CSV table of C-alpha atoms in Angstrom, one decimal:
chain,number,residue,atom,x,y,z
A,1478,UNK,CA,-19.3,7.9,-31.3
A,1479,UNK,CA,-20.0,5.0,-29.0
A,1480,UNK,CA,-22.7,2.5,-29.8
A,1481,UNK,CA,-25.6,3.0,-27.9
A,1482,UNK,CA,-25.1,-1.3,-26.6
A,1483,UNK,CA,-22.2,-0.5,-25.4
A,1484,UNK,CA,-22.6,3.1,-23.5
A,1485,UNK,CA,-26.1,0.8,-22.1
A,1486,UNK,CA,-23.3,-2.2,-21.1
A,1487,UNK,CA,-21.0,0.2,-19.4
A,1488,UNK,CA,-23.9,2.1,-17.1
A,1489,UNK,CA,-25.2,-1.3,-16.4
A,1490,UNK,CA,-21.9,-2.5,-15.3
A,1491,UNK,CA,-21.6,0.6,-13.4
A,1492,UNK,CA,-24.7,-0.4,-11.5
A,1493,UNK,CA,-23.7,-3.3,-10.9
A,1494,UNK,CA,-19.9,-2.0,-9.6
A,1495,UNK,CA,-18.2,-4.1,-12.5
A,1496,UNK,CA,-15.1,-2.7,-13.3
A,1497,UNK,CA,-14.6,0.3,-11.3
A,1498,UNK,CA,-13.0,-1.3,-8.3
A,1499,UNK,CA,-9.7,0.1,-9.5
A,1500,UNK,CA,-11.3,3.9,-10.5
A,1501,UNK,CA,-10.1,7.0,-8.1
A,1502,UNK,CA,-10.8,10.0,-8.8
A,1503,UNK,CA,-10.3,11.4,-5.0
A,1504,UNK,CA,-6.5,13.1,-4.3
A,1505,UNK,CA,-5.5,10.1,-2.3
A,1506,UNK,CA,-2.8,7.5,-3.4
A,1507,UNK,CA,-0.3,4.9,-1.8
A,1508,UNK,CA,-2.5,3.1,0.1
A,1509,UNK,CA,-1.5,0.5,3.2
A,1510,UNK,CA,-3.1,-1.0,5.8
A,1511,UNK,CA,-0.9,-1.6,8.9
A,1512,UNK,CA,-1.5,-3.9,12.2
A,1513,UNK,CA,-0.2,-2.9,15.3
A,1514,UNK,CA,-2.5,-3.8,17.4
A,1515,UNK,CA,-4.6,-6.7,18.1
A,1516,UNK,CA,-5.4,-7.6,14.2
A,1517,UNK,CA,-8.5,-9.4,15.4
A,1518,UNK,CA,-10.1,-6.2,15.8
A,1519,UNK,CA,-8.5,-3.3,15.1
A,1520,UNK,CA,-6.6,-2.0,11.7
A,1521,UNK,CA,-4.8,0.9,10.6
A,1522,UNK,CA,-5.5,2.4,7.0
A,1523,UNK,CA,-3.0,4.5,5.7
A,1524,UNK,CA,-2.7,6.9,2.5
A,1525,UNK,CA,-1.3,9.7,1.3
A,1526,UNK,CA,-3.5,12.7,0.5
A,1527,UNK,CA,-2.2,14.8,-2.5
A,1528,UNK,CA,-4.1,17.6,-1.7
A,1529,UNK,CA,-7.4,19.4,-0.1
A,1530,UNK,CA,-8.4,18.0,3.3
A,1531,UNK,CA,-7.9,14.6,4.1
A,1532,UNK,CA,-10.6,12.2,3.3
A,1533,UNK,CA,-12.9,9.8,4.7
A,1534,UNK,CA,-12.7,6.5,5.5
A,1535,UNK,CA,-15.8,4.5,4.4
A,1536,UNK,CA,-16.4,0.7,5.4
A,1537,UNK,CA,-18.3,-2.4,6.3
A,1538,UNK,CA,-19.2,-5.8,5.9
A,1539,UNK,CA,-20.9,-5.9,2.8
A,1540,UNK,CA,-19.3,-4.5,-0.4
A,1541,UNK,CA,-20.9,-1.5,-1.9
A,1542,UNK,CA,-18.3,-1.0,-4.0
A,1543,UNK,CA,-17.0,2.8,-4.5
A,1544,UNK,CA,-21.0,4.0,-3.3
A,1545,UNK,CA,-19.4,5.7,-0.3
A,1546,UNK,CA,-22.9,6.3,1.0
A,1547,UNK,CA,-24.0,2.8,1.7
A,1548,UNK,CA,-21.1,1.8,4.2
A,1549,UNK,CA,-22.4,1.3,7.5
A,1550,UNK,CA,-19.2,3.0,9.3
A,1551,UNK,CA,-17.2,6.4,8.9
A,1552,UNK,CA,-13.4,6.8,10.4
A,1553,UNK,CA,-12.2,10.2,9.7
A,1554,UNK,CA,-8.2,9.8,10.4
A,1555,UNK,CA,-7.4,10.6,13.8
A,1556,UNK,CA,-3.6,11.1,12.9
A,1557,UNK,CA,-2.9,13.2,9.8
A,1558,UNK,CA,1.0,14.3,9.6
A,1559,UNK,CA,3.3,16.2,6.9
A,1560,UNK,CA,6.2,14.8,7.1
A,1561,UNK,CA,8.8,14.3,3.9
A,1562,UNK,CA,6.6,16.9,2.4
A,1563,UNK,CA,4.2,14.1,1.9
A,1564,UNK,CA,0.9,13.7,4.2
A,1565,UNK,CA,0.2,10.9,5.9
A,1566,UNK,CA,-3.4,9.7,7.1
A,1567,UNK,CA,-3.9,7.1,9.5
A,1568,UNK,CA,-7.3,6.1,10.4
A,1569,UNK,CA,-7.6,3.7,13.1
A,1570,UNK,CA,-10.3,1.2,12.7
A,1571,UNK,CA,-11.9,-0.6,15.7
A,1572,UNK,CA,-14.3,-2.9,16.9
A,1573,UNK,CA,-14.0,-4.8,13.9
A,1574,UNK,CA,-15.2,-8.9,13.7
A,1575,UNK,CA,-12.5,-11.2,13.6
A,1576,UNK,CA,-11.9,-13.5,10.7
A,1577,UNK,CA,-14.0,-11.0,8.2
A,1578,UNK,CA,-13.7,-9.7,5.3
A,1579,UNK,CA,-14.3,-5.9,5.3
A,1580,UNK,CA,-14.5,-3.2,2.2
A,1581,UNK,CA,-13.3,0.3,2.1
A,1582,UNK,CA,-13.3,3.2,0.1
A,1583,UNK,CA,-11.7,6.3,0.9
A,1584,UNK,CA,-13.9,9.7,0.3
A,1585,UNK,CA,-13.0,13.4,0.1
A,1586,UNK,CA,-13.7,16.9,-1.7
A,1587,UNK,CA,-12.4,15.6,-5.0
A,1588,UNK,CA,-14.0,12.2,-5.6
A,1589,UNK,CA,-13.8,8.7,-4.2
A,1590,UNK,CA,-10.8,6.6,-3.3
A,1591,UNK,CA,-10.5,2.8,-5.5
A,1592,UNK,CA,-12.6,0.4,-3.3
A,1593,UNK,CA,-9.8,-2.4,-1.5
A,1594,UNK,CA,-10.5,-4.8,0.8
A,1595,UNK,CA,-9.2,-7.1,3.9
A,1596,UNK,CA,-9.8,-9.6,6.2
A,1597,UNK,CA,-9.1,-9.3,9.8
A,1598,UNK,CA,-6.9,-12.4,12.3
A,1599,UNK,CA,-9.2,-14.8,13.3
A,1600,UNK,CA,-9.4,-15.0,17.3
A,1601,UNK,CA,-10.0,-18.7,17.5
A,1602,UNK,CA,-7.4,-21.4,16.5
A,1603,UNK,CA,-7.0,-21.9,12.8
A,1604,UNK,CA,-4.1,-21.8,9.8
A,1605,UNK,CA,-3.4,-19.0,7.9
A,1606,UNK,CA,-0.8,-17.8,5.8
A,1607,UNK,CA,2.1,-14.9,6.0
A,1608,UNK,CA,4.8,-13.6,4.0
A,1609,UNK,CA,8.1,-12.5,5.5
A,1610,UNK,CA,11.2,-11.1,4.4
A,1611,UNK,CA,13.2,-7.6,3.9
A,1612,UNK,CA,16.0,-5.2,2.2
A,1613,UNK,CA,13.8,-4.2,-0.8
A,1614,UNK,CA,16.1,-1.2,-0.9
A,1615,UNK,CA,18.1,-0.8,-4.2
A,1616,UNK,CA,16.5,-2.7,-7.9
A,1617,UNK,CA,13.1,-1.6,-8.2
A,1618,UNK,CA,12.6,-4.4,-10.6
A,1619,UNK,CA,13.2,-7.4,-7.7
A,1620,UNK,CA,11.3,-5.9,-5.4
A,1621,UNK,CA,8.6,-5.1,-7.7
A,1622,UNK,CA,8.3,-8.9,-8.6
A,1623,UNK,CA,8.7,-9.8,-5.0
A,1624,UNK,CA,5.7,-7.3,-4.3
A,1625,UNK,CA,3.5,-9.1,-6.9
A,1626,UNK,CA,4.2,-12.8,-6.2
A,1627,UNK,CA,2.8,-11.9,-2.4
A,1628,UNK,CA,-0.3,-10.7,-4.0
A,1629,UNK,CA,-1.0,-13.6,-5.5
A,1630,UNK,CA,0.1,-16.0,-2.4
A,1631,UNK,CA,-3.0,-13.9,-0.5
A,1632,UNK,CA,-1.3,-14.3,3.0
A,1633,UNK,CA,-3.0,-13.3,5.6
A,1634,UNK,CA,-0.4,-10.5,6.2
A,1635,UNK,CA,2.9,-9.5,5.3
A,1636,UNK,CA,5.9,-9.1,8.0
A,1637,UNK,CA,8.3,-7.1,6.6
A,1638,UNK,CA,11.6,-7.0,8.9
A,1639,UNK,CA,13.1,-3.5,7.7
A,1640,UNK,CA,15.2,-1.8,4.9
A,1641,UNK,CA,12.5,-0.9,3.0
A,1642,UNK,CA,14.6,1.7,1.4
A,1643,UNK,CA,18.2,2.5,0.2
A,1644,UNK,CA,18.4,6.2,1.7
A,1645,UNK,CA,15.6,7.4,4.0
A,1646,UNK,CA,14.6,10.6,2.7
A,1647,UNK,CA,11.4,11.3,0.4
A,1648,UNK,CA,12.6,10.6,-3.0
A,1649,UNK,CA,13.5,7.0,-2.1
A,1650,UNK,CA,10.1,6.7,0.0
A,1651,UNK,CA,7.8,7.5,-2.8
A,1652,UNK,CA,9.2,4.9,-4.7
A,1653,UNK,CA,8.3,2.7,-2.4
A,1654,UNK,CA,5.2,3.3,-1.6
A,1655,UNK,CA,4.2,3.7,-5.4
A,1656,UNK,CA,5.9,0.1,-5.8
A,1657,UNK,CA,3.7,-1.7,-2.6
A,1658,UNK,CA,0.1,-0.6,-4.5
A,1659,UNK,CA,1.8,-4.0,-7.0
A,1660,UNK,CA,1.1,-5.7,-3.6
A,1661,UNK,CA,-3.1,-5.1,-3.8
A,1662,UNK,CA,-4.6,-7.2,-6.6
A,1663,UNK,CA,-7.0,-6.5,-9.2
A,1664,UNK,CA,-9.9,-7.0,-6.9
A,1665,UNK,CA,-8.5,-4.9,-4.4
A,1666,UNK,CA,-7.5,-7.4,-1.8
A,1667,UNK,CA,-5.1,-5.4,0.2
A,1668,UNK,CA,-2.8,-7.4,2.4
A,1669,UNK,CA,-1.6,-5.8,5.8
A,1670,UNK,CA,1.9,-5.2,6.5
A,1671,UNK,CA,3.7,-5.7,9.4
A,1672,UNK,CA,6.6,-3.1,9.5
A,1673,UNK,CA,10.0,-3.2,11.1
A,1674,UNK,CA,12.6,-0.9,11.1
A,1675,UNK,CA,15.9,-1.2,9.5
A,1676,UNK,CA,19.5,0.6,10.1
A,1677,UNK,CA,18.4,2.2,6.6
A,1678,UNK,CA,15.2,3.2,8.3
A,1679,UNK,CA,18.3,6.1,9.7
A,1680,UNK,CA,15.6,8.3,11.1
A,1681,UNK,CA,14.5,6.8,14.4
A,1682,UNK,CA,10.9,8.5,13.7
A,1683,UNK,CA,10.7,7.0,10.0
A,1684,UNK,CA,8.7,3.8,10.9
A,1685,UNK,CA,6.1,5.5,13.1
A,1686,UNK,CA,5.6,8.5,10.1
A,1687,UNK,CA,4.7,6.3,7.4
A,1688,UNK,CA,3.1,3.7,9.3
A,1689,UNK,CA,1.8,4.7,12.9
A,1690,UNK,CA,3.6,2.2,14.8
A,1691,UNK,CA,4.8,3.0,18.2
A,1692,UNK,CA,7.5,5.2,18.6
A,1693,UNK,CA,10.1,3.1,19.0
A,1694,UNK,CA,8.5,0.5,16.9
A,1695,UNK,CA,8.2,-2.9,18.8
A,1696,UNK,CA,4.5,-4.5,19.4
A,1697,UNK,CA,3.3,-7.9,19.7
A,1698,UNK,CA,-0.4,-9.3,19.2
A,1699,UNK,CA,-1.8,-12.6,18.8
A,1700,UNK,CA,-3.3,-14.5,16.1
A,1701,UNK,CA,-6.2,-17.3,16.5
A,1702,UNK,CA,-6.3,-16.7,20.3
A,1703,UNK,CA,-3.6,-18.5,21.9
A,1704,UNK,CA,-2.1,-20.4,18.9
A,1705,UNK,CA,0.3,-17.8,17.3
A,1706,UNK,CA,1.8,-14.6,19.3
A,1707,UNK,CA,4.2,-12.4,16.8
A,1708,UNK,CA,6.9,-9.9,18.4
A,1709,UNK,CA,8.0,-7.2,16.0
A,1710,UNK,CA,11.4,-5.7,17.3
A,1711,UNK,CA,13.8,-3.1,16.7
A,1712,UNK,CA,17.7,-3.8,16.1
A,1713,UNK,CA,18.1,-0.4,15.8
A,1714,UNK,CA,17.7,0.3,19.2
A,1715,UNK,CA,19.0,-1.2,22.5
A,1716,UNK,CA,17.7,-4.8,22.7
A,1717,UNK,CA,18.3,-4.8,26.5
A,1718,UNK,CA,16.7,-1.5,28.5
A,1719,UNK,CA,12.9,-0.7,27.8
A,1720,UNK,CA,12.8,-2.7,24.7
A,1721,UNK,CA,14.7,-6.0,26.6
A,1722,UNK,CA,12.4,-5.7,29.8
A,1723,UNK,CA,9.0,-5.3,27.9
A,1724,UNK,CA,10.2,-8.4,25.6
A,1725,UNK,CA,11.0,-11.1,28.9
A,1726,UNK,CA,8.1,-9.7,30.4
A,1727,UNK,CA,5.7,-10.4,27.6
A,1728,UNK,CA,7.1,-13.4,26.7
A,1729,UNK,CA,7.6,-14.7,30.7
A,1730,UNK,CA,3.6,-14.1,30.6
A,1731,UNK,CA,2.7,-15.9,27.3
A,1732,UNK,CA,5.0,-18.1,27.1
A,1733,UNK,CA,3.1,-21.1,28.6
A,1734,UNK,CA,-0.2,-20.3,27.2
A,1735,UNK,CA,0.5,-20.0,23.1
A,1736,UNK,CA,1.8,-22.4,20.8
A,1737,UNK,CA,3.9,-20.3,18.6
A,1738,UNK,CA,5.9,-18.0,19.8
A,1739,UNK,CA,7.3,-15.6,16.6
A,1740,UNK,CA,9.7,-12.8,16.4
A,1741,UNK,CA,10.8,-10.8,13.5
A,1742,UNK,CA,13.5,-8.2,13.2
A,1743,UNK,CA,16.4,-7.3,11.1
A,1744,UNK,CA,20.0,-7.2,12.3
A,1745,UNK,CA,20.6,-10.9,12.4
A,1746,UNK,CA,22.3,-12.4,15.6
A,1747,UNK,CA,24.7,-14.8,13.5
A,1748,UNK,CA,25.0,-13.3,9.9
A,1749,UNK,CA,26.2,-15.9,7.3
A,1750,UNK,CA,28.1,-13.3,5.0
A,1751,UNK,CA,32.0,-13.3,6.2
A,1752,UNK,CA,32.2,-9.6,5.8
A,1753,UNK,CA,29.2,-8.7,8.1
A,1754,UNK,CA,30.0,-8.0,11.7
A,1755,UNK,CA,28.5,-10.1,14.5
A,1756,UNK,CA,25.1,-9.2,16.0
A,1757,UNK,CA,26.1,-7.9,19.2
A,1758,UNK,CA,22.8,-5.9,19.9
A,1759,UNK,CA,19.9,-8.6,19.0
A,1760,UNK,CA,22.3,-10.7,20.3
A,1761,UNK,CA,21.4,-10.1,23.8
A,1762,UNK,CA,17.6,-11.3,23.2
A,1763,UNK,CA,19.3,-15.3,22.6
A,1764,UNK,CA,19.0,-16.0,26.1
A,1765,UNK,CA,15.7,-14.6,26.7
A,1766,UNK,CA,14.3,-16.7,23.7
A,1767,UNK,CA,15.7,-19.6,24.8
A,1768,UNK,CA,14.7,-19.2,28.6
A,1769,UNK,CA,10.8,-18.4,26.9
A,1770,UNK,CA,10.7,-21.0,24.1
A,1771,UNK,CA,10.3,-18.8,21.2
A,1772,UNK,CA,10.2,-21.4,18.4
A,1773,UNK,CA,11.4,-19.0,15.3
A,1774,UNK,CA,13.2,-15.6,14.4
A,1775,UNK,CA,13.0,-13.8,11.1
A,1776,UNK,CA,15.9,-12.1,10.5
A,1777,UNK,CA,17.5,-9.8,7.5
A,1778,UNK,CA,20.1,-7.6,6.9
A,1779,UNK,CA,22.4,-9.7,5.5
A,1780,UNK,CA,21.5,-9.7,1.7
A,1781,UNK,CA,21.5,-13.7,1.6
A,1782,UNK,CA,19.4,-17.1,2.7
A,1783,UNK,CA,19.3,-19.7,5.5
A,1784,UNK,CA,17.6,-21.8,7.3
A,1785,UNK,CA,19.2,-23.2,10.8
A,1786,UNK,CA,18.4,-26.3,13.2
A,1787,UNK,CA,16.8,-25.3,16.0
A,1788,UNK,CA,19.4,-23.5,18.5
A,1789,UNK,CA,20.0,-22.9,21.9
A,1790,UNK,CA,23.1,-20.1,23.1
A,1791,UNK,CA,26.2,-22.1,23.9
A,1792,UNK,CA,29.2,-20.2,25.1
A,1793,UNK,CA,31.1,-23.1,23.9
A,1794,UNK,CA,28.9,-23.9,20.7
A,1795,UNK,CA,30.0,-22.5,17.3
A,1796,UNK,CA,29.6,-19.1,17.2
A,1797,UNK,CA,28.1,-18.7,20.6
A,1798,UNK,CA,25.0,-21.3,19.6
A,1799,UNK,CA,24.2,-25.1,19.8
A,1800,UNK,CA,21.8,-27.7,18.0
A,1801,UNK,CA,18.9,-28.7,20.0
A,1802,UNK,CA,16.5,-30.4,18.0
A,1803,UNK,CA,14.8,-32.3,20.4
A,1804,UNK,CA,14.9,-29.2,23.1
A,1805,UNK,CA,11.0,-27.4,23.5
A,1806,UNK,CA,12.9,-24.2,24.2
A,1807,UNK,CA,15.1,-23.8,21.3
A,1808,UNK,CA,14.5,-21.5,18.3
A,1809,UNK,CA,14.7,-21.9,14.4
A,1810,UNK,CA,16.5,-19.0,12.4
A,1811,UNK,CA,15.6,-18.1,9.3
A,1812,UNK,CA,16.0,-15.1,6.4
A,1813,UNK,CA,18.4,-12.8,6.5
A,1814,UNK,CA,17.0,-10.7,3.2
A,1815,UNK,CA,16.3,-10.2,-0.4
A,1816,UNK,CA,13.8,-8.5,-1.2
A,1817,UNK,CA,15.5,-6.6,-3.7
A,1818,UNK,CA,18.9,-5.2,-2.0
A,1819,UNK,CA,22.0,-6.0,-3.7
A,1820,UNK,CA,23.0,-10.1,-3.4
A,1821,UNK,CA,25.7,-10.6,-1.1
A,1822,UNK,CA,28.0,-14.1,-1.3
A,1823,UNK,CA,26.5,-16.8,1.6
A,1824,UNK,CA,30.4,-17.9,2.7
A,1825,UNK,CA,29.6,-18.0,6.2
A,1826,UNK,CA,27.5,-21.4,7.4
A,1827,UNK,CA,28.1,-22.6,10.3
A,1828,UNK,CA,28.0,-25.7,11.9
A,1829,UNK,CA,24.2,-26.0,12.7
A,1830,UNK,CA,23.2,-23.7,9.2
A,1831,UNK,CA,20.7,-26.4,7.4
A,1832,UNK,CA,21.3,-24.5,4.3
A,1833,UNK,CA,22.4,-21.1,3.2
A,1834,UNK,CA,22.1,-19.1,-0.3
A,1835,UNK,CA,22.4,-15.8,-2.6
A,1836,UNK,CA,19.5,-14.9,-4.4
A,1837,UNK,CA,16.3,-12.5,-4.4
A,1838,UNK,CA,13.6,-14.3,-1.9
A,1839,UNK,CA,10.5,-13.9,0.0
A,1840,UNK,CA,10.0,-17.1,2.6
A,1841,UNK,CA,6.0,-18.1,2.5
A,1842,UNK,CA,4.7,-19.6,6.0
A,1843,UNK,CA,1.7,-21.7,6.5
A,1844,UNK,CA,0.6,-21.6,10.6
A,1845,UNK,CA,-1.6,-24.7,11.6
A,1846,UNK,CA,-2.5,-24.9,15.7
A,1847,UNK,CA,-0.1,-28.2,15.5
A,1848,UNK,CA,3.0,-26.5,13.6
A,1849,UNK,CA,4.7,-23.9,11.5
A,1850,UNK,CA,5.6,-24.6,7.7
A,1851,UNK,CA,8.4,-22.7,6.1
A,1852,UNK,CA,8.9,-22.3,2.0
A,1853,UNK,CA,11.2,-20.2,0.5
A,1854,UNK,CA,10.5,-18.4,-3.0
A,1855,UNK,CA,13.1,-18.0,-5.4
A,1856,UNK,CA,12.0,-14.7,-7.1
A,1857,UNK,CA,13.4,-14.1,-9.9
A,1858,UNK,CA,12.9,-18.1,-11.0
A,1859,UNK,CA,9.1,-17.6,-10.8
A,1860,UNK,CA,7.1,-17.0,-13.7
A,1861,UNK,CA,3.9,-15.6,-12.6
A,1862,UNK,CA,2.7,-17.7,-10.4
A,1863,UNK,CA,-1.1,-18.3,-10.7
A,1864,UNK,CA,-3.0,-16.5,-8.0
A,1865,UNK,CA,-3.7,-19.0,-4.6
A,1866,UNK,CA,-7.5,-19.6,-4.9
A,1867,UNK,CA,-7.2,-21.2,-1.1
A,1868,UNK,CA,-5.8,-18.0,1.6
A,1869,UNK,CA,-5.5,-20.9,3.7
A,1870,UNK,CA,-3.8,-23.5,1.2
A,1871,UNK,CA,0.0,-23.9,1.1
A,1872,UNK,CA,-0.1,-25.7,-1.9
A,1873,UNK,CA,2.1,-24.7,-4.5
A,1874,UNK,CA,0.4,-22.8,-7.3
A,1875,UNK,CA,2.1,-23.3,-10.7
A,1876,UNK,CA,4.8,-21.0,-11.6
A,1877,UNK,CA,5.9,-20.8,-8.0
A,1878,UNK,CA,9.6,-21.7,-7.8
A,1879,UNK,CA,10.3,-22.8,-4.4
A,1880,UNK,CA,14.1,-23.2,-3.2
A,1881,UNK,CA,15.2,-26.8,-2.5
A,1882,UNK,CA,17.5,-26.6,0.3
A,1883,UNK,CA,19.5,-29.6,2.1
A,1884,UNK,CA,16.9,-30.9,5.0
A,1885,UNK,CA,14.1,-30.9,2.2
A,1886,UNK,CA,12.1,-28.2,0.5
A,1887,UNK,CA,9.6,-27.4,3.7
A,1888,UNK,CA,10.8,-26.7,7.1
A,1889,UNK,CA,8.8,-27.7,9.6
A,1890,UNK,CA,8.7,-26.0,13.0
A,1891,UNK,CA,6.4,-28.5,15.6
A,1892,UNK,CA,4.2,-26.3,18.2
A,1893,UNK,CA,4.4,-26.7,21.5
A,1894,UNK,CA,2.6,-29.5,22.7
């Protein structure tokens, strides 16, 4: 039997919504939330319902905990598709306040979803955080670890630049998705993800079924006005046609106007692993960064680390590129994935390569209206780390092992001025 103290502790607590953040008993799991759009405003939430009719997505300002009831707005999902065998709800949320914190729980016939949270991009020109990286496909137990030291960085979002998964078919998928709720802390801070299709992403329709992106999965939107613009692309595709056009387009137009201009993707233009063939597809979008300014490019693929000077295309430069540190136009490299995927030997540095390594990373950004701050995380060195009490801080909480490359531990990317 239970003491009476403590059954009268638990209902109180229950009140109060003390320790039943994490509680569902609804039929929904696997829960993401997804930017697309302009993250200022709008926000995708995503989950899997296991069965009955999909739920209901409750949410507001103020937390009410799981007490559906007393959120001030209702999204039913306006996209709900079977696909894997699995279904996927979307609810798009709009209107939203930028640089807020907003609550949701998820409600249908069977019960009431866990209550998570997030904040929205602010609209006006202040720092934030992001996490980047990719190719969490094969050990569970890397990516898992990589998955929990971004929940306790709190960025502001995470861009994820493809190879989610080793083969695209359900099996592998569910994994996944079960491994990204490590992602969502205790209090239900959910971050939002940012996702990019890989060549393991085989199915060209993968991305926009799990996510809702676009069907040919490259956006853009812009972060604290005109400070930060980000450019999700897809390798797997032509980089010149439809995808080429739109890109020099939107950067021709923004190009003057914002301070960082930021594209992620995951075929990398120069791979540093001898054995990987040369990027001859994102290759073609060199020119058109250089001719727009964009000031870094996330890359993957490549199962290793590096960091490069900033570049500009060279037909006579090593490997088709030349330093220009001291050129506004030029763009900084960086990635080229660990996120779990097997660790492949860095043998190929070039010239202008800062630095270059093998092992299981995530790279940790800090954005300022002045300049971009790069740190990469050595994975499976950290122990822990202790949870960033700051969103906005980039200092480095204990446990946090942090790679200490030639040209210094941070790299520092200036804004245009």
């Amino acid at each position: 039997m239970i003491p009476m103290v403590t059954q009268m502790a638990a209902l109180k607590a229950a009140e109060n919504g003390v320790g039943i953040i994490s509680e569902n008993d609804s039929q929904t799991k696997w829960y993401r939330v997804v930017w697309v759009k302009d993250p200022t405003t709008t926000a995708t939430v995503a989950w899997n319902q296991v069965e009955g009719d999909p739920g209901v997505v409750h949410y507001g300002r103020e937390d009410q905990q799981r007490k559906h009831h007393l959120y001030d707005s209702v999204q039913e999902p306006q996209r709900v598709e079977d696909f894997d065998g699995m279904t996927h709800c979307f609810a798009r949320l709009s209107g939203l306040t930028p640089d807020t914190e907003y609550f949701f729980c998820i409600k249908d016939a069977a019960g009431v979803s866990r209550r998570l949270r997030f904040t929205t991009a602010s609209d006006q020109p202040t720092s934030f955080t992001f996490v980047s990286g990719g190719d969490s496909r094969n050990f569970r137990d890397a990516r898992v670890k990589a998955n929990q030291i971004s929940r306790e960085l709190r960025p502001l979002f995470i861009s994820f630049t493809g190879d989610m998964i080793s083969t695209d078919d359900a099996e592998h998928w569910e994994e996944w998705l079960e491994d990204w709720q490590q992602t969502i802390a205790q209090d239900g801070n959910i971050i939002p993800i940012v996702p990019h299709r890989g060549n393991h992403e085989k199915r060209p329709e993968t991305i926009y079924h799990y996510f809702d992106t676009p069907a040919d999965a490259y956006f853009a939107f812009n972060i604290g006005g005109e400070m930060f613009r980000y450019y999700t692309l897809n390798s797997e595709i032509p980089a010149d046609g439809a995808q080429g056009k739109w890109l020099a387009k939107d950067l021709a137009k923004h190009r003057k106007k914002v301070t960082h201009l930021v594209a992620g993707y995951h075929k990398p233009m120069r791979p540093h692993v001898g054995a990987k063939s040369e990027g001859t597809n994102p290759l073609k979008w060199a020119k058109i960064f250089y001719k727009n300014g964009l000031d870094l490019a996330i890359e993957s693929d490549s199962h290793v680390v590096k960091r490069t000077l900033p570049l500009k295309p060279d037909a006579n430069g090593d490997e088709g590129f030349s330093p220009a540190s001291n050129d506004p136009n030029a763009t900084v490299f960086i990635g080229e994935g660990c996120w779990g995927a097997p660790l492949r030997a860095a043998d190929d540095a070039k010239s202008w390569t800062i630095d270059c390594g093998s092992f299981n990373s995530i790279d940790w950004l800090l954005v300022t209206p002045d300049q971009i701050e790069v740190k990469t995380i050595e994975v499976t060195e950290t122990q822990g780390p202790e949870t960033v009490k700051d969103p906005k801080s980039f200092d480095t909480p204990k446990g946090l092992k942090v790679w200490q490359p030639k040209g210094g531990e941070v790299l520092v990317i200036n804004g245009d001025k």
